[in-house]
Coordinates of C-alpha atoms in Angstrom, one line a residue:
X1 CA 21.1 8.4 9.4
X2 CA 22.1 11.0 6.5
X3 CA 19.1 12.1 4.2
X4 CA 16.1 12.1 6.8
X5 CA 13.2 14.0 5.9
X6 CA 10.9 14.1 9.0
X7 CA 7.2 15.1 8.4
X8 CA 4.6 15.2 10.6
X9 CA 1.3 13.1 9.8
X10 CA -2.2 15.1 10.2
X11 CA -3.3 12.1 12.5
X12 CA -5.0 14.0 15.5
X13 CA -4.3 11.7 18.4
X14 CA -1.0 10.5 19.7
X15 CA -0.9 6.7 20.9
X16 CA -0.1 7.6 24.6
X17 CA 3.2 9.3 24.7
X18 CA 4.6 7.1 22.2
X19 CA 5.1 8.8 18.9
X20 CA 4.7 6.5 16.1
X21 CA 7.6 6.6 13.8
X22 CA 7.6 4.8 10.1
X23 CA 9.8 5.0 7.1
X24 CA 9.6 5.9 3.5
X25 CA 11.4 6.7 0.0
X26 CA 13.7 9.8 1.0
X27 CA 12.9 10.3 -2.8
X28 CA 9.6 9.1 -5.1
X29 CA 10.4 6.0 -7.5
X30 CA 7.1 6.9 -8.8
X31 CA 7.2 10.6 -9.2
X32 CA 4.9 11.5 -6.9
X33 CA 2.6 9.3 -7.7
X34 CA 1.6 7.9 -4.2
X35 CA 2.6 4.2 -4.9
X36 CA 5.1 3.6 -2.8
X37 CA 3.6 0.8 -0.1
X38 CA 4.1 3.5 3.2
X39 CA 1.2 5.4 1.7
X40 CA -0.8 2.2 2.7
X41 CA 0.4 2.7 6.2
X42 CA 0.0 6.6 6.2
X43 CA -3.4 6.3 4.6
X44 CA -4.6 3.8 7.8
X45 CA -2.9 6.0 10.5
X46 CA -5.3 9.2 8.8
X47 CA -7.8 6.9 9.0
X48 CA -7.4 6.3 12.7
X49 CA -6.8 9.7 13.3
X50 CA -3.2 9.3 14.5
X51 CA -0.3 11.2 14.5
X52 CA 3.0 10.2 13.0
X53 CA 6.4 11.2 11.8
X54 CA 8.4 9.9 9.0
X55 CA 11.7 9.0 8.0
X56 CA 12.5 9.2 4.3
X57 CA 15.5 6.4 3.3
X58 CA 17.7 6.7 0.4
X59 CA 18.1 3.3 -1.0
X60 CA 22.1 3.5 -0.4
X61 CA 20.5 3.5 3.7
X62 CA 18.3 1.5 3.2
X63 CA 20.8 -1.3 3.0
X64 CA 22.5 -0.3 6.0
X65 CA 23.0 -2.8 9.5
X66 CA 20.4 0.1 11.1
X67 CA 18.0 -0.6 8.6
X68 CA 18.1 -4.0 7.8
X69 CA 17.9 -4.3 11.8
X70 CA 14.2 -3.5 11.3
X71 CA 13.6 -4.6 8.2
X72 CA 16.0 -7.7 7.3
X73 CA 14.8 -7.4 3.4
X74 CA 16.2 -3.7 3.1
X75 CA 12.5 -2.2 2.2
X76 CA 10.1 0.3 3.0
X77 CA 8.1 1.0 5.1
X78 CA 8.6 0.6 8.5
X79 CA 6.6 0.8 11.9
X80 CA 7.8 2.2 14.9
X81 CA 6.3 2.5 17.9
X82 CA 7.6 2.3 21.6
X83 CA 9.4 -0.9 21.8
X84 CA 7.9 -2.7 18.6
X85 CA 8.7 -2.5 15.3
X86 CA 7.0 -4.0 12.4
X87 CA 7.8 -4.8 9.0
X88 CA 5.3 -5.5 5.9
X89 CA 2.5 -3.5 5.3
X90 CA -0.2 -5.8 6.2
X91 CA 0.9 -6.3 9.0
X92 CA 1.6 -2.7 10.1
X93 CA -1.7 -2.1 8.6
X94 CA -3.6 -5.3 11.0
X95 CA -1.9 -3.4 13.9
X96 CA -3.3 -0.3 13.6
X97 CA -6.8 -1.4 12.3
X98 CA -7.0 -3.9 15.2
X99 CA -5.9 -0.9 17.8
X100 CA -7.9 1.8 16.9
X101 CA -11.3 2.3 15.5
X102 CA -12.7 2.6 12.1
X103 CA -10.9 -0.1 10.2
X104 CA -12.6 -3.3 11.5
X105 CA -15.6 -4.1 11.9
X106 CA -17.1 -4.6 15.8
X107 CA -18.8 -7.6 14.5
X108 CA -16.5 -10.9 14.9
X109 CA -17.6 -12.5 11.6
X110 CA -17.5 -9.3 10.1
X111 CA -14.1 -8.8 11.2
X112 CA -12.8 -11.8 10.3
X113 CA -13.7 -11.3 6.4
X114 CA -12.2 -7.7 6.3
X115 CA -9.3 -9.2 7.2
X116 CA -9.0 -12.1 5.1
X117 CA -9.9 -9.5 1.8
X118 CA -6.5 -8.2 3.3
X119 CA -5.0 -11.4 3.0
X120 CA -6.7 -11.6 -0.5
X121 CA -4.8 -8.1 -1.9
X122 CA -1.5 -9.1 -0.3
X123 CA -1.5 -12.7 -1.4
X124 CA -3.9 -13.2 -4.1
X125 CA -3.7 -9.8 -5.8
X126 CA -0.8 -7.5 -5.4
X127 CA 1.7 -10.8 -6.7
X128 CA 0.2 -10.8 -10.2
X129 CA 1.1 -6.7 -10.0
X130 CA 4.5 -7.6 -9.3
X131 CA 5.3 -9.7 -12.0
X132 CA 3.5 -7.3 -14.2
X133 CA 6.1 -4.8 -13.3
X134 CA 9.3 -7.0 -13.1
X135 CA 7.9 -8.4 -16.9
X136 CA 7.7 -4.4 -18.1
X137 CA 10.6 -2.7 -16.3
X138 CA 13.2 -5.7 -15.9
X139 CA 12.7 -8.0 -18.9
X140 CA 11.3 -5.8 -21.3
X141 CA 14.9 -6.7 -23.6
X142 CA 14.5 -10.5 -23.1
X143 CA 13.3 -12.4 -26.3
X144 CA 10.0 -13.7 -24.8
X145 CA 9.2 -10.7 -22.6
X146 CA 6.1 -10.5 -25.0
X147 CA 5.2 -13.9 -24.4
X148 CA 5.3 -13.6 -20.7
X149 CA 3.6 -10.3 -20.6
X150 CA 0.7 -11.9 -22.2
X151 CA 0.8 -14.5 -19.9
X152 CA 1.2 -12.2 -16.8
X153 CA -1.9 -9.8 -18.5
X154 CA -4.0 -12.8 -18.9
X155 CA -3.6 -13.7 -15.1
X156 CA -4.5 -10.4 -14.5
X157 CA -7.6 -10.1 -15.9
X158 CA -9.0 -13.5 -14.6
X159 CA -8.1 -12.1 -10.8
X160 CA -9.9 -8.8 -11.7
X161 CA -12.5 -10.8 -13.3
X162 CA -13.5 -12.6 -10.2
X163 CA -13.0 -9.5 -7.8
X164 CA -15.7 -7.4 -10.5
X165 CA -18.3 -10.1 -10.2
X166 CA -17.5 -10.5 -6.2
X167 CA -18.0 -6.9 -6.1
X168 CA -21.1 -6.2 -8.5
X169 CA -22.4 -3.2 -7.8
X170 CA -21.7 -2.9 -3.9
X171 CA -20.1 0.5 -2.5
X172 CA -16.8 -2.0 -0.3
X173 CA -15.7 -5.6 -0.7
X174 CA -17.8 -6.7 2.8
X175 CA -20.4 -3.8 4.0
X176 CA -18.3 -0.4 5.1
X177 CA -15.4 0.6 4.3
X178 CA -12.5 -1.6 6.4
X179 CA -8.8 -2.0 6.5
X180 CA -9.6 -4.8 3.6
X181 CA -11.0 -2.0 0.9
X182 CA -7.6 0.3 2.1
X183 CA -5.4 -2.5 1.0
X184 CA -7.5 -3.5 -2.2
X185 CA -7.8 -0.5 -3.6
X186 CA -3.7 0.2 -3.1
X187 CA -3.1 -3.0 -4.6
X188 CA -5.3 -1.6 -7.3
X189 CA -3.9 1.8 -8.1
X190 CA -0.9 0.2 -9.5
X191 CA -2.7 -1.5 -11.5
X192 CA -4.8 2.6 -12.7
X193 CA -1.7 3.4 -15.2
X194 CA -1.6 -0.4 -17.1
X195 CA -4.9 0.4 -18.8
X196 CA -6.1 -3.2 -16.9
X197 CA -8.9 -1.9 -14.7
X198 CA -10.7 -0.5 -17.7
X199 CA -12.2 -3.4 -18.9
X200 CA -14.2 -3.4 -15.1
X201 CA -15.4 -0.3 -14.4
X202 CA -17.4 -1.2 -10.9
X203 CA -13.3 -1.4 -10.5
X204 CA -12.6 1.6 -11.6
X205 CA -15.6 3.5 -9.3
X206 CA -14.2 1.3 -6.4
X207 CA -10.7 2.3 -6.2
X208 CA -11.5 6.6 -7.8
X209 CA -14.3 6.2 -4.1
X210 CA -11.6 5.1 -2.3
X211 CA -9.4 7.7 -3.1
X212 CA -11.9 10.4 -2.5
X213 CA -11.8 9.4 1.5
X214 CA -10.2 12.4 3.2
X215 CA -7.8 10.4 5.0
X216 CA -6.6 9.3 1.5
X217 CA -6.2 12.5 0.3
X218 CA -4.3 13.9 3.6
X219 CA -1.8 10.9 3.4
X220 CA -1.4 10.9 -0.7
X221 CA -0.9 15.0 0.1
X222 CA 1.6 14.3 2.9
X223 CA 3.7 11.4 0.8
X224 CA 3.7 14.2 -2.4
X225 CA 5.2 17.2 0.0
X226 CA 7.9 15.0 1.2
X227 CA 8.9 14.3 -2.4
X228 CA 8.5 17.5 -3.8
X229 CA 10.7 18.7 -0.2
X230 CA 13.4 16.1 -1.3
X231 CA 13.3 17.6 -4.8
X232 CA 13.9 21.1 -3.7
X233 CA 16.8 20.0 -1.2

């Protein structure tokens, strides 16, 4: 396809011979921001210790039959790997976490509740995020936009609410850190720039300890270089 970027991840091991191959923005919506959803997927691989290239996708390719023939919605990212390919990012995430250490507990109950808090950012969290943003960037010239952003704010604020008190004052959602804190706290970030986590701050320390994880910081540096590369191309 025209417009790769291919970047190597600082993931030590390889998985077999296989080299794992996902996909991201060939350039950032976000500016560099790190929150595009393959950051969640670079940010587990680091945190497995894996090595991995990716592909960066204009959106014009994006929508192309070689695309769409791993994704059928035309998004990023994508998982490669041998013969499989995955779509979504909790479920790329679930692979990796459930293959490799460090993500899941060893414990079955244990395990089981890290991933249902990544059910709980996918489907219980990140939604209210999305409407936040479709409400700001796509209605914004709509004569109840403000009505609806109050609306979409208020729901906001009950989720983080309940997900401050669930929290209190513990370090992680369920004991250490698991493939359920990555997604939370990524569900979160998008949330840093709205001004809605202030109001919880055990919120606010959750997601700023999360970030400080190296394998964060080597997969928020990695995602930055390939934008900044696409910028000076």
């Amino acid at each position: 396809m025209r417009g790769f970027y291919r970047a190597r991840g600082t993931g030590g091991r390889s998985l077999g011979e296989m080299t794992i191959i996902i996909t991201g923005f060939a350039a950032s919506p976000d500016r560099g921001k790190g929150l595009a959803r393959d950051m969640r997927v670079r940010w587990a691989l680091e945190e497995a210790g894996l090595a991995y290239e990716v592909h960066g996708l204009s959106f014009a390719e994006m929508k192309e039959p070689a695309h769409l023939a791993r994704q059928p919605f035309g998004q990023i990212p994508t998982y490669e790997e041998g013969d499989l390919i995955l779509f979504e990012t909790g479920a790329i995430v679930l692979h990796i976490a459930e293959r490799h250490g460090g993500l899941l507990p060893e414990d079955a109950n244990a395990r089981a509740r890290a991933i249902a808090w990544m059910f709980s950012a996918a489907s219980t969290i990140e939604p209210l995020t999305t409407d936040r943003d479709v409400a700001v960037y796509f209605e914004k010239d709509k004569p109840w936009q403000a009505e609806r952003m109050m609306m979409v704010q208020d729901r906001i604020r009950s989720r983080l609410a309940q997900l401050s008190r669930r929290l209190g004052d513990a370090e992680w959602l369920d004991g250490d850190f698991s493939a359920g804190d990555l997604m939370m706290a990524d569900v979160l970030r998008r949330l840093a720039s709205s001004g809605a986590l202030d109001e919880f701050p055990n919120l606010v320390s959750y997601v700023a300890r999360a970030e400080a994880r190296p394998a964060f910081r080597r997969a928020f540096a990695a995602q930055l270089a390939a934008f900044e590369a696409g910028q000076a191309g």
